[in-house]
PDB file of N, CA and C in Angstrom:
ATOM      1  N   UNK A   1     -16.114 -15.194 -27.777  1.00  0.00           N
ATOM      2  CA  UNK A   1     -14.854 -15.258 -28.494  1.00  0.00           C
ATOM      3  C   UNK A   1     -14.027 -16.424 -27.965  1.00  0.00           C
ATOM      4  N   UNK A   2     -13.337 -17.115 -28.859  1.00  0.00           N
ATOM      5  CA  UNK A   2     -12.546 -18.283 -28.497  1.00  0.00           C
ATOM      6  C   UNK A   2     -11.282 -17.884 -27.738  1.00  0.00           C
ATOM      7  N   UNK A   3     -10.949 -18.657 -26.681  1.00  0.00           N
ATOM      8  CA  UNK A   3      -9.747 -18.399 -25.890  1.00  0.00           C
ATOM      9  C   UNK A   3      -8.563 -19.105 -26.556  1.00  0.00           C
ATOM     10  N   UNK A   4      -7.475 -18.331 -26.748  1.00  0.00           N
ATOM     11  CA  UNK A   4      -6.261 -18.896 -27.347  1.00  0.00           C
ATOM     12  C   UNK A   4      -5.055 -18.527 -26.477  1.00  0.00           C
ATOM     13  N   UNK A   5      -3.907 -19.142 -26.792  1.00  0.00           N
ATOM     14  CA  UNK A   5      -2.654 -18.855 -26.096  1.00  0.00           C
ATOM     15  C   UNK A   5      -1.623 -18.435 -27.131  1.00  0.00           C
ATOM     16  N   UNK A   6      -0.808 -17.456 -26.736  1.00  0.00           N
ATOM     17  CA  UNK A   6       0.186 -16.894 -27.651  1.00  0.00           C
ATOM     18  C   UNK A   6       1.468 -16.616 -26.870  1.00  0.00           C
ATOM     19  N   UNK A   7       2.642 -16.856 -27.492  1.00  0.00           N
ATOM     20  CA  UNK A   7       3.932 -16.560 -26.884  1.00  0.00           C
ATOM     21  C   UNK A   7       4.389 -15.183 -27.354  1.00  0.00           C
ATOM     22  N   UNK A   8       4.678 -14.288 -26.396  1.00  0.00           N
ATOM     23  CA  UNK A   8       5.116 -12.934 -26.749  1.00  0.00           C
ATOM     24  C   UNK A   8       6.416 -12.599 -26.016  1.00  0.00           C
ATOM     25  N   UNK A   9       7.289 -11.792 -26.644  1.00  0.00           N
ATOM     26  CA  UNK A   9       8.538 -11.400 -25.989  1.00  0.00           C
ATOM     27  C   UNK A   9       8.302 -10.379 -24.879  1.00  0.00           C
ATOM     28  N   UNK A  10       9.232 -10.344 -23.930  1.00  0.00           N
ATOM     29  CA  UNK A  10       9.187  -9.376 -22.834  1.00  0.00           C
ATOM     30  C   UNK A  10      10.307  -8.365 -23.060  1.00  0.00           C
ATOM     31  N   UNK A  11       9.971  -7.084 -22.965  1.00  0.00           N
ATOM     32  CA  UNK A  11      10.944  -6.008 -23.120  1.00  0.00           C
ATOM     33  C   UNK A  11      11.095  -5.312 -21.777  1.00  0.00           C
ATOM     34  N   UNK A  12      12.339  -5.249 -21.293  1.00  0.00           N
ATOM     35  CA  UNK A  12      12.607  -4.616 -20.002  1.00  0.00           C
ATOM     36  C   UNK A  12      12.733  -3.106 -20.185  1.00  0.00           C
ATOM     37  N   UNK A  13      12.027  -2.350 -19.349  1.00  0.00           N
ATOM     38  CA  UNK A  13      12.090  -0.888 -19.363  1.00  0.00           C
ATOM     39  C   UNK A  13      13.028  -0.451 -18.237  1.00  0.00           C
ATOM     40  N   UNK A  14      14.348  -0.482 -18.538  1.00  0.00           N
ATOM     41  CA  UNK A  14      15.369  -0.181 -17.543  1.00  0.00           C
ATOM     42  C   UNK A  14      16.207   0.992 -18.035  1.00  0.00           C
ATOM     43  N   UNK A  15      16.321   2.005 -17.212  1.00  0.00           N
ATOM     44  CA  UNK A  15      17.173   3.155 -17.510  1.00  0.00           C
ATOM     45  C   UNK A  15      18.336   3.110 -16.521  1.00  0.00           C
ATOM     46  N   UNK A  16      19.570   3.010 -17.044  1.00  0.00           N
ATOM     47  CA  UNK A  16      20.735   2.842 -16.175  1.00  0.00           C
ATOM     48  C   UNK A  16      21.675   4.033 -16.314  1.00  0.00           C
ATOM     49  N   UNK A  17      22.048   4.593 -15.167  1.00  0.00           N
ATOM     50  CA  UNK A  17      23.077   5.625 -15.093  1.00  0.00           C
ATOM     51  C   UNK A  17      24.255   4.986 -14.363  1.00  0.00           C
ATOM     52  N   UNK A  18      25.375   4.777 -15.086  1.00  0.00           N
ATOM     53  CA  UNK A  18      26.517   4.088 -14.507  1.00  0.00           C
ATOM     54  C   UNK A  18      27.406   5.047 -13.718  1.00  0.00           C
ATOM     55  N   UNK A  19      28.065   4.500 -12.710  1.00  0.00           N
ATOM     56  CA  UNK A  19      29.081   5.251 -11.980  1.00  0.00           C
ATOM     57  C   UNK A  19      30.246   5.500 -12.936  1.00  0.00           C
ATOM     58  N   UNK A  20      31.115   6.426 -12.593  1.00  0.00           N
ATOM     59  CA  UNK A  20      32.245   6.783 -13.448  1.00  0.00           C
ATOM     60  C   UNK A  20      33.082   5.552 -13.800  1.00  0.00           C
ATOM     61  N   UNK A  21      33.378   5.387 -15.063  1.00  0.00           N
ATOM     62  CA  UNK A  21      34.205   4.319 -15.640  1.00  0.00           C
ATOM     63  C   UNK A  21      33.543   2.943 -15.640  1.00  0.00           C
ATOM     64  N   UNK A  22      32.251   2.852 -15.379  1.00  0.00           N
ATOM     65  CA  UNK A  22      31.556   1.566 -15.408  1.00  0.00           C
ATOM     66  C   UNK A  22      30.606   1.524 -16.597  1.00  0.00           C
ATOM     67  N   UNK A  23      30.432   0.323 -17.155  1.00  0.00           N
ATOM     68  CA  UNK A  23      29.496   0.137 -18.254  1.00  0.00           C
ATOM     69  C   UNK A  23      29.096  -1.336 -18.356  1.00  0.00           C
ATOM     70  N   UNK A  24      28.101  -1.607 -19.201  1.00  0.00           N
ATOM     71  CA  UNK A  24      27.649  -2.977 -19.414  1.00  0.00           C
ATOM     72  C   UNK A  24      28.740  -3.801 -20.072  1.00  0.00           C
ATOM     73  N   UNK A  25      28.873  -5.070 -19.649  1.00  0.00           N
ATOM     74  CA  UNK A  25      29.820  -5.959 -20.314  1.00  0.00           C
ATOM     75  C   UNK A  25      29.150  -6.713 -21.458  1.00  0.00           C
ATOM     76  N   UNK A  26      27.837  -6.862 -21.403  1.00  0.00           N
ATOM     77  CA  UNK A  26      27.056  -7.456 -22.485  1.00  0.00           C
ATOM     78  C   UNK A  26      25.615  -6.962 -22.351  1.00  0.00           C
ATOM     79  N   UNK A  27      24.724  -7.461 -23.173  1.00  0.00           N
ATOM     80  CA  UNK A  27      23.343  -6.983 -23.124  1.00  0.00           C
ATOM     81  C   UNK A  27      22.637  -7.469 -21.853  1.00  0.00           C
ATOM     82  N   UNK A  28      21.584  -6.770 -21.487  1.00  0.00           N
ATOM     83  CA  UNK A  28      20.782  -7.148 -20.322  1.00  0.00           C
ATOM     84  C   UNK A  28      20.024  -8.423 -20.677  1.00  0.00           C
ATOM     85  N   UNK A  29      20.119  -9.420 -19.815  1.00  0.00           N
ATOM     86  CA  UNK A  29      19.456 -10.705 -20.064  1.00  0.00           C
ATOM     87  C   UNK A  29      18.149 -10.760 -19.275  1.00  0.00           C
ATOM     88  N   UNK A  30      17.064 -11.146 -19.959  1.00  0.00           N
ATOM     89  CA  UNK A  30      15.741 -11.262 -19.352  1.00  0.00           C
ATOM     90  C   UNK A  30      15.343 -12.735 -19.340  1.00  0.00           C
ATOM     91  N   UNK A  31      14.939 -13.244 -18.171  1.00  0.00           N
ATOM     92  CA  UNK A  31      14.490 -14.629 -18.034  1.00  0.00           C
ATOM     93  C   UNK A  31      13.132 -14.664 -17.365  1.00  0.00           C
ATOM     94  N   UNK A  32      12.116 -15.235 -17.913  1.00  0.00           N
ATOM     95  CA  UNK A  32      12.080 -15.718 -19.290  1.00  0.00           C
ATOM     96  C   UNK A  32      12.006 -14.548 -20.274  1.00  0.00           C
ATOM     97  N   UNK A  33      12.551 -14.748 -21.463  1.00  0.00           N
ATOM     98  CA  UNK A  33      12.561 -13.679 -22.462  1.00  0.00           C
ATOM     99  C   UNK A  33      11.214 -13.558 -23.170  1.00  0.00           C
ATOM    100  N   UNK A  34      10.408 -14.620 -23.107  1.00  0.00           N
ATOM    101  CA  UNK A  34       9.053 -14.615 -23.676  1.00  0.00           C
ATOM    102  C   UNK A  34       8.129 -15.348 -22.716  1.00  0.00           C
ATOM    103  N   UNK A  35       6.853 -14.928 -22.692  1.00  0.00           N
ATOM    104  CA  UNK A  35       5.887 -15.616 -21.839  1.00  0.00           C
ATOM    105  C   UNK A  35       4.599 -15.884 -22.616  1.00  0.00           C
ATOM    106  N   UNK A  36       3.864 -16.893 -22.145  1.00  0.00           N
ATOM    107  CA  UNK A  36       2.574 -17.236 -22.754  1.00  0.00           C
ATOM    108  C   UNK A  36       1.489 -16.337 -22.180  1.00  0.00           C
ATOM    109  N   UNK A  37       0.634 -15.846 -23.064  1.00  0.00           N
ATOM    110  CA  UNK A  37      -0.547 -15.096 -22.642  1.00  0.00           C
ATOM    111  C   UNK A  37      -1.765 -15.808 -23.196  1.00  0.00           C
ATOM    112  N   UNK A  38      -2.861 -15.804 -22.459  1.00  0.00           N
ATOM    113  CA  UNK A  38      -4.088 -16.475 -22.878  1.00  0.00           C
ATOM    114  C   UNK A  38      -5.257 -15.521 -22.754  1.00  0.00           C
ATOM    115  N   UNK A  39      -6.159 -15.614 -23.716  1.00  0.00           N
ATOM    116  CA  UNK A  39      -7.342 -14.770 -23.679  1.00  0.00           C
ATOM    117  C   UNK A  39      -8.081 -14.822 -24.999  1.00  0.00           C
ATOM    118  N   UNK A  40      -8.995 -13.881 -25.183  1.00  0.00           N
ATOM    119  CA  UNK A  40      -9.792 -13.824 -26.404  1.00  0.00           C
ATOM    120  C   UNK A  40      -8.885 -13.508 -27.594  1.00  0.00           C
ATOM    121  N   UNK A  41      -9.135 -14.164 -28.710  1.00  0.00           N
ATOM    122  CA  UNK A  41      -8.310 -14.019 -29.915  1.00  0.00           C
ATOM    123  C   UNK A  41      -8.229 -12.574 -30.387  1.00  0.00           C
ATOM    124  N   UNK A  42      -9.343 -11.834 -30.349  1.00  0.00           N
ATOM    125  CA  UNK A  42      -9.327 -10.451 -30.834  1.00  0.00           C
ATOM    126  C   UNK A  42      -8.487  -9.542 -29.939  1.00  0.00           C
ATOM    127  N   UNK A  43      -8.365  -9.870 -28.645  1.00  0.00           N
ATOM    128  CA  UNK A  43      -7.530  -9.080 -27.736  1.00  0.00           C
ATOM    129  C   UNK A  43      -6.067  -9.443 -27.940  1.00  0.00           C
ATOM    130  N   UNK A  44      -5.763 -10.734 -28.063  1.00  0.00           N
ATOM    131  CA  UNK A  44      -4.375 -11.178 -28.204  1.00  0.00           C
ATOM    132  C   UNK A  44      -3.735 -10.739 -29.514  1.00  0.00           C
ATOM    133  N   UNK A  45      -4.529 -10.604 -30.571  1.00  0.00           N
ATOM    134  CA  UNK A  45      -3.937 -10.209 -31.857  1.00  0.00           C
ATOM    135  C   UNK A  45      -3.340  -8.802 -31.812  1.00  0.00           C
ATOM    136  N   UNK A  46      -3.778  -7.974 -30.882  1.00  0.00           N
ATOM    137  CA  UNK A  46      -3.258  -6.612 -30.740  1.00  0.00           C
ATOM    138  C   UNK A  46      -1.976  -6.551 -29.908  1.00  0.00           C
ATOM    139  N   UNK A  47      -1.653  -7.624 -29.183  1.00  0.00           N
ATOM    140  CA  UNK A  47      -0.492  -7.629 -28.290  1.00  0.00           C
ATOM    141  C   UNK A  47       0.671  -8.331 -28.976  1.00  0.00           C
ATOM    142  N   UNK A  48       1.749  -7.575 -29.219  1.00  0.00           N
ATOM    143  CA  UNK A  48       2.931  -8.146 -29.886  1.00  0.00           C
ATOM    144  C   UNK A  48       4.107  -8.318 -28.924  1.00  0.00           C
ATOM    145  N   UNK A  49       4.067  -7.654 -27.777  1.00  0.00           N
ATOM    146  CA  UNK A  49       5.105  -7.771 -26.749  1.00  0.00           C
ATOM    147  C   UNK A  49       4.535  -7.284 -25.424  1.00  0.00           C
ATOM    148  N   UNK A  50       5.265  -7.580 -24.341  1.00  0.00           N
ATOM    149  CA  UNK A  50       4.923  -7.083 -23.008  1.00  0.00           C
ATOM    150  C   UNK A  50       6.112  -6.302 -22.474  1.00  0.00           C
ATOM    151  N   UNK A  51       5.837  -5.241 -21.718  1.00  0.00           N
ATOM    152  CA  UNK A  51       6.892  -4.445 -21.102  1.00  0.00           C
ATOM    153  C   UNK A  51       6.877  -4.660 -19.597  1.00  0.00           C
ATOM    154  N   UNK A  52       8.053  -4.497 -19.003  1.00  0.00           N
ATOM    155  CA  UNK A  52       8.127  -4.540 -17.545  1.00  0.00           C
ATOM    156  C   UNK A  52       7.833  -3.149 -17.001  1.00  0.00           C
ATOM    157  N   UNK A  53       7.569  -3.084 -15.731  1.00  0.00           N
ATOM    158  CA  UNK A  53       7.432  -1.784 -15.072  1.00  0.00           C
ATOM    159  C   UNK A  53       8.771  -1.058 -15.177  1.00  0.00           C
ATOM    160  N   UNK A  54       8.735   0.259 -15.287  1.00  0.00           N
ATOM    161  CA  UNK A  54       9.952   1.053 -15.460  1.00  0.00           C
ATOM    162  C   UNK A  54      10.820   1.024 -14.203  1.00  0.00           C
ATOM    163  N   UNK A  55      12.138   0.924 -14.430  1.00  0.00           N
ATOM    164  CA  UNK A  55      13.109   0.947 -13.341  1.00  0.00           C
ATOM    165  C   UNK A  55      14.202   1.940 -13.719  1.00  0.00           C
ATOM    166  N   UNK A  56      14.532   2.840 -12.800  1.00  0.00           N
ATOM    167  CA  UNK A  56      15.621   3.796 -12.994  1.00  0.00           C
ATOM    168  C   UNK A  56      16.716   3.486 -11.985  1.00  0.00           C
ATOM    169  N   UNK A  57      17.912   3.198 -12.494  1.00  0.00           N
ATOM    170  CA  UNK A  57      19.049   2.866 -11.635  1.00  0.00           C
ATOM    171  C   UNK A  57      20.096   3.966 -11.749  1.00  0.00           C
ATOM    172  N   UNK A  58      20.651   4.371 -10.627  1.00  0.00           N
ATOM    173  CA  UNK A  58      21.645   5.446 -10.613  1.00  0.00           C
ATOM    174  C   UNK A  58      22.959   4.953 -10.006  1.00  0.00           C
ATOM    175  N   UNK A  59      24.067   5.449 -10.543  1.00  0.00           N
ATOM    176  CA  UNK A  59      25.418   5.165 -10.053  1.00  0.00           C
ATOM    177  C   UNK A  59      25.680   3.662  -9.941  1.00  0.00           C
ATOM    178  N   UNK A  60      25.337   2.907 -10.960  1.00  0.00           N
ATOM    179  CA  UNK A  60      25.526   1.458 -10.963  1.00  0.00           C
ATOM    180  C   UNK A  60      27.011   1.141 -11.142  1.00  0.00           C
ATOM    181  N   UNK A  61      27.561   0.331 -10.231  1.00  0.00           N
ATOM    182  CA  UNK A  61      28.973  -0.034 -10.282  1.00  0.00           C
ATOM    183  C   UNK A  61      29.197  -1.518  -9.999  1.00  0.00           C
ATOM    184  N   UNK A  62      28.109  -2.273  -9.800  1.00  0.00           N
ATOM    185  CA  UNK A  62      28.220  -3.705  -9.543  1.00  0.00           C
ATOM    186  C   UNK A  62      27.175  -4.445 -10.363  1.00  0.00           C
ATOM    187  N   UNK A  63      27.425  -5.719 -10.678  1.00  0.00           N
ATOM    188  CA  UNK A  63      26.406  -6.503 -11.391  1.00  0.00           C
ATOM    189  C   UNK A  63      25.127  -6.600 -10.545  1.00  0.00           C
ATOM    190  N   UNK A  64      23.985  -6.626 -11.229  1.00  0.00           N
ATOM    191  CA  UNK A  64      22.693  -6.669 -10.540  1.00  0.00           C
ATOM    192  C   UNK A  64      21.806  -7.761 -11.106  1.00  0.00           C
ATOM    193  N   UNK A  65      20.969  -8.311 -10.236  1.00  0.00           N
ATOM    194  CA  UNK A  65      19.882  -9.207 -10.653  1.00  0.00           C
ATOM    195  C   UNK A  65      18.612  -8.596 -10.087  1.00  0.00           C
ATOM    196  N   UNK A  66      17.684  -8.248 -10.983  1.00  0.00           N
ATOM    197  CA  UNK A  66      16.447  -7.586 -10.578  1.00  0.00           C
ATOM    198  C   UNK A  66      15.241  -8.450 -10.892  1.00  0.00           C
ATOM    199  N   UNK A  67      14.247  -8.390 -10.032  1.00  0.00           N
ATOM    200  CA  UNK A  67      12.962  -9.036 -10.305  1.00  0.00           C
ATOM    201  C   UNK A  67      12.025  -7.927 -10.771  1.00  0.00           C
ATOM    202  N   UNK A  68      11.499  -8.049 -11.994  1.00  0.00           N
ATOM    203  CA  UNK A  68      10.663  -7.007 -12.584  1.00  0.00           C
ATOM    204  C   UNK A  68       9.257  -7.518 -12.837  1.00  0.00           C
ATOM    205  N   UNK A  69       8.272  -6.722 -12.464  1.00  0.00           N
ATOM    206  CA  UNK A  69       6.879  -7.069 -12.727  1.00  0.00           C
ATOM    207  C   UNK A  69       6.483  -6.665 -14.144  1.00  0.00           C
ATOM    208  N   UNK A  70       5.536  -7.392 -14.715  1.00  0.00           N
ATOM    209  CA  UNK A  70       5.004  -7.065 -16.034  1.00  0.00           C
ATOM    210  C   UNK A  70       4.069  -5.861 -15.890  1.00  0.00           C
ATOM    211  N   UNK A  71       4.218  -4.880 -16.767  1.00  0.00           N
ATOM    212  CA  UNK A  71       3.399  -3.672 -16.730  1.00  0.00           C
ATOM    213  C   UNK A  71       1.936  -4.026 -16.993  1.00  0.00           C
ATOM    214  N   UNK A  72       1.060  -3.527 -16.157  1.00  0.00           N
ATOM    215  CA  UNK A  72      -0.364  -3.835 -16.265  1.00  0.00           C
ATOM    216  C   UNK A  72      -1.092  -2.772 -17.093  1.00  0.00           C
ATOM    217  N   UNK A  73      -1.174  -2.991 -18.378  1.00  0.00           N
ATOM    218  CA  UNK A  73      -1.912  -2.080 -19.255  1.00  0.00           C
ATOM    219  C   UNK A  73      -3.394  -2.496 -19.258  1.00  0.00           C
ATOM    220  N   UNK A  74      -4.298  -1.641 -19.758  1.00  0.00           N
ATOM    221  CA  UNK A  74      -5.723  -1.998 -19.768  1.00  0.00           C
ATOM    222  C   UNK A  74      -6.017  -3.314 -20.504  1.00  0.00           C
ATOM    223  N   UNK A  75      -5.279  -3.596 -21.599  1.00  0.00           N
ATOM    224  CA  UNK A  75      -5.519  -4.852 -22.337  1.00  0.00           C
ATOM    225  C   UNK A  75      -5.162  -6.072 -21.501  1.00  0.00           C
ATOM    226  N   UNK A  76      -4.151  -5.939 -20.639  1.00  0.00           N
ATOM    227  CA  UNK A  76      -3.698  -7.089 -19.854  1.00  0.00           C
ATOM    228  C   UNK A  76      -4.689  -7.509 -18.780  1.00  0.00           C
ATOM    229  N   UNK A  77      -5.635  -6.649 -18.442  1.00  0.00           N
ATOM    230  CA  UNK A  77      -6.644  -7.023 -17.459  1.00  0.00           C
ATOM    231  C   UNK A  77      -7.590  -8.086 -18.012  1.00  0.00           C
ATOM    232  N   UNK A  78      -7.626  -8.214 -19.336  1.00  0.00           N
ATOM    233  CA  UNK A  78      -8.521  -9.173 -19.978  1.00  0.00           C
ATOM    234  C   UNK A  78      -7.826 -10.484 -20.331  1.00  0.00           C
ATOM    235  N   UNK A  79      -6.530 -10.607 -20.016  1.00  0.00           N
ATOM    236  CA  UNK A  79      -5.806 -11.829 -20.378  1.00  0.00           C
ATOM    237  C   UNK A  79      -5.107 -12.427 -19.159  1.00  0.00           C
ATOM    238  N   UNK A  80      -4.678 -13.671 -19.322  1.00  0.00           N
ATOM    239  CA  UNK A  80      -3.928 -14.368 -18.277  1.00  0.00           C
ATOM    240  C   UNK A  80      -2.470 -14.464 -18.714  1.00  0.00           C
ATOM    241  N   UNK A  81      -1.551 -14.269 -17.763  1.00  0.00           N
ATOM    242  CA  UNK A  81      -0.120 -14.376 -18.036  1.00  0.00           C
ATOM    243  C   UNK A  81       0.412 -15.658 -17.407  1.00  0.00           C
ATOM    244  N   UNK A  82       1.333 -16.343 -18.103  1.00  0.00           N
ATOM    245  CA  UNK A  82       1.908 -17.564 -17.534  1.00  0.00           C
ATOM    246  C   UNK A  82       2.804 -17.241 -16.339  1.00  0.00           C
ATOM    247  N   UNK A  83       3.455 -16.064 -16.349  1.00  0.00           N
ATOM    248  CA  UNK A  83       4.228 -15.564 -15.211  1.00  0.00           C
ATOM    249  C   UNK A  83       3.973 -14.066 -15.099  1.00  0.00           C
ATOM    250  N   UNK A  84       4.096 -13.528 -13.893  1.00  0.00           N
ATOM    251  CA  UNK A  84       3.841 -12.095 -13.701  1.00  0.00           C
ATOM    252  C   UNK A  84       5.117 -11.300 -13.440  1.00  0.00           C
ATOM    253  N   UNK A  85       6.247 -12.001 -13.246  1.00  0.00           N
ATOM    254  CA  UNK A  85       7.527 -11.322 -13.057  1.00  0.00           C
ATOM    255  C   UNK A  85       8.598 -11.996 -13.907  1.00  0.00           C
ATOM    256  N   UNK A  86       9.622 -11.223 -14.245  1.00  0.00           N
ATOM    257  CA  UNK A  86      10.785 -11.751 -14.954  1.00  0.00           C
ATOM    258  C   UNK A  86      12.034 -11.312 -14.204  1.00  0.00           C
ATOM    259  N   UNK A  87      13.145 -11.942 -14.504  1.00  0.00           N
ATOM    260  CA  UNK A  87      14.409 -11.600 -13.861  1.00  0.00           C
ATOM    261  C   UNK A  87      15.345 -10.967 -14.886  1.00  0.00           C
ATOM    262  N   UNK A  88      15.917  -9.819 -14.540  1.00  0.00           N
ATOM    263  CA  UNK A  88      16.875  -9.134 -15.412  1.00  0.00           C
ATOM    264  C   UNK A  88      18.260  -9.244 -14.796  1.00  0.00           C
ATOM    265  N   UNK A  89      19.227  -9.678 -15.600  1.00  0.00           N
ATOM    266  CA  UNK A  89      20.616  -9.764 -15.157  1.00  0.00           C
ATOM    267  C   UNK A  89      21.414  -8.689 -15.878  1.00  0.00           C
ATOM    268  N   UNK A  90      22.060  -7.828 -15.091  1.00  0.00           N
ATOM    269  CA  UNK A  90      22.827  -6.709 -15.637  1.00  0.00           C
ATOM    270  C   UNK A  90      24.281  -6.899 -15.215  1.00  0.00           C
ATOM    271  N   UNK A  91      25.143  -7.215 -16.188  1.00  0.00           N
ATOM    272  CA  UNK A  91      26.562  -7.410 -15.905  1.00  0.00           C
ATOM    273  C   UNK A  91      27.318  -6.115 -16.149  1.00  0.00           C
ATOM    274  N   UNK A  92      28.014  -5.663 -15.119  1.00  0.00           N
ATOM    275  CA  UNK A  92      28.710  -4.375 -15.143  1.00  0.00           C
ATOM    276  C   UNK A  92      30.178  -4.608 -14.832  1.00  0.00           C
ATOM    277  N   UNK A  93      31.032  -3.834 -15.497  1.00  0.00           N
ATOM    278  CA  UNK A  93      32.460  -3.947 -15.255  1.00  0.00           C
ATOM    279  C   UNK A  93      33.102  -2.574 -15.371  1.00  0.00           C
ATOM    280  N   UNK A  94      34.183  -2.378 -14.618  1.00  0.00           N
ATOM    281  CA  UNK A  94      34.907  -1.113 -14.670  1.00  0.00           C
ATOM    282  C   UNK A  94      35.849  -1.131 -15.876  1.00  0.00           C
ATOM    283  N   UNK A  95      35.798  -0.049 -16.643  1.00  0.00           N
ATOM    284  CA  UNK A  95      36.674   0.099 -17.788  1.00  0.00           C
ATOM    285  C   UNK A  95      37.530   1.339 -17.575  1.00  0.00           C
ATOM    286  N   UNK A  96      38.781   1.240 -17.971  1.00  0.00           N
ATOM    287  CA  UNK A  96      39.664   2.390 -17.859  1.00  0.00           C
ATOM    288  C   UNK A  96      40.236   2.703 -19.228  1.00  0.00           C
ATOM    289  N   UNK A  97      40.563   3.958 -19.413  1.00  0.00           N
ATOM    290  CA  UNK A  97      41.172   4.398 -20.664  1.00  0.00           C
ATOM    291  C   UNK A  97      42.452   5.141 -20.313  1.00  0.00           C
ATOM    292  N   UNK A  98      43.423   5.013 -21.184  1.00  0.00           N
ATOM    293  CA  UNK A  98      44.697   5.668 -20.960  1.00  0.00           C
ATOM    294  C   UNK A  98      45.051   6.453 -22.206  1.00  0.00           C
ATOM    295  N   UNK A  99      45.413   7.692 -22.008  1.00  0.00           N
ATOM    296  CA  UNK A  99      45.856   8.537 -23.100  1.00  0.00           C
ATOM    297  C   UNK A  99      47.353   8.707 -22.933  1.00  0.00           C
ATOM    298  N   UNK A 100      48.090   8.276 -23.942  1.00  0.00           N
ATOM    299  CA  UNK A 100      49.529   8.286 -23.865  1.00  0.00           C
ATOM    300  C   UNK A 100      50.084   9.147 -24.988  1.00  0.00           C
ATOM    301  N   UNK A 101      50.901  10.132 -24.635  1.00  0.00           N
ATOM    302  CA  UNK A 101      51.535  11.000 -25.642  1.00  0.00           C
ATOM    303  C   UNK A 101      52.987  10.598 -25.796  1.00  0.00           C
ATOM    304  N   UNK A 102      53.383  10.353 -27.021  1.00  0.00           N
ATOM    305  CA  UNK A 102      54.768   9.982 -27.323  1.00  0.00           C
ATOM    306  C   UNK A 102      55.411  11.112 -28.106  1.00  0.00           C
ATOM    307  N   UNK A 103      56.699  11.355 -27.863  1.00  0.00           N
ATOM    308  CA  UNK A 103      57.364  12.395 -28.637  1.00  0.00           C
ATOM    309  C   UNK A 103      57.505  11.966 -30.097  1.00  0.00           C
ATOM    310  N   UNK A 104      57.476  12.941 -30.988  1.00  0.00           N
ATOM    311  CA  UNK A 104      57.639  12.640 -32.402  1.00  0.00           C
ATOM    312  C   UNK A 104      59.097  12.278 -32.665  1.00  0.00           C
ATOM    313  N   UNK A 105      59.294  11.299 -33.500  1.00  0.00           N
ATOM    314  CA  UNK A 105      60.643  10.888 -33.880  1.00  0.00           C
ATOM    315  C   UNK A 105      60.940  11.444 -35.276  1.00  0.00           C
ATOM    316  N   UNK A 106      62.107  12.012 -35.392  1.00  0.00           N
ATOM    317  CA  UNK A 106      62.510  12.580 -36.693  1.00  0.00           C
ATOM    318  C   UNK A 106      63.695  11.775 -37.232  1.00  0.00           C
ATOM    319  N   UNK A 107      63.596  11.383 -38.459  1.00  0.00           N
ATOM    320  CA  UNK A 107      64.694  10.667 -39.102  1.00  0.00           C
ATOM    321  C   UNK A 107      65.234  11.556 -40.216  1.00  0.00           C
ATOM    322  N   UNK A 108      66.582  11.759 -40.229  1.00  0.00           N
ATOM    323  CA  UNK A 108      67.160  12.618 -41.302  1.00  0.00           C
ATOM    324  C   UNK A 108      67.148  11.934 -42.649  1.00  0.00           C
TER     325      UNK A 108
END
C-alpha cells in the first residue's frame, strides 16, 4: 500500500472542575491544532481526528498550560505522527455575581 501524509485536527480530552466563582475566559487553545500523520492510505482514510490522553482537573482557579500526549489507539501504531504532544492553554478568571433588590416605587 502506498504511504501518504494527511493533516488531521487534534481534539483535547480535558474535563475541568472549576473552583467556586471561576470559569473559562475563552475556549481552550491547542497548539498545534492539527498534525500531519503518515502511513498506508487505507489506514489514514479511517482517521479523521486525533484525541489527546484524558486529563481530569479539579478546583481550577488559575490559568494553566498543559503538555498533552496523543492517545495511542490501535490504528496509530501503524502510522507516524509529526508530533507526539500538544500544548493546551486554559485561561481562567474569577467571576462574581451580585443580586440587588430595590424597593418598588409607586407613583400616584
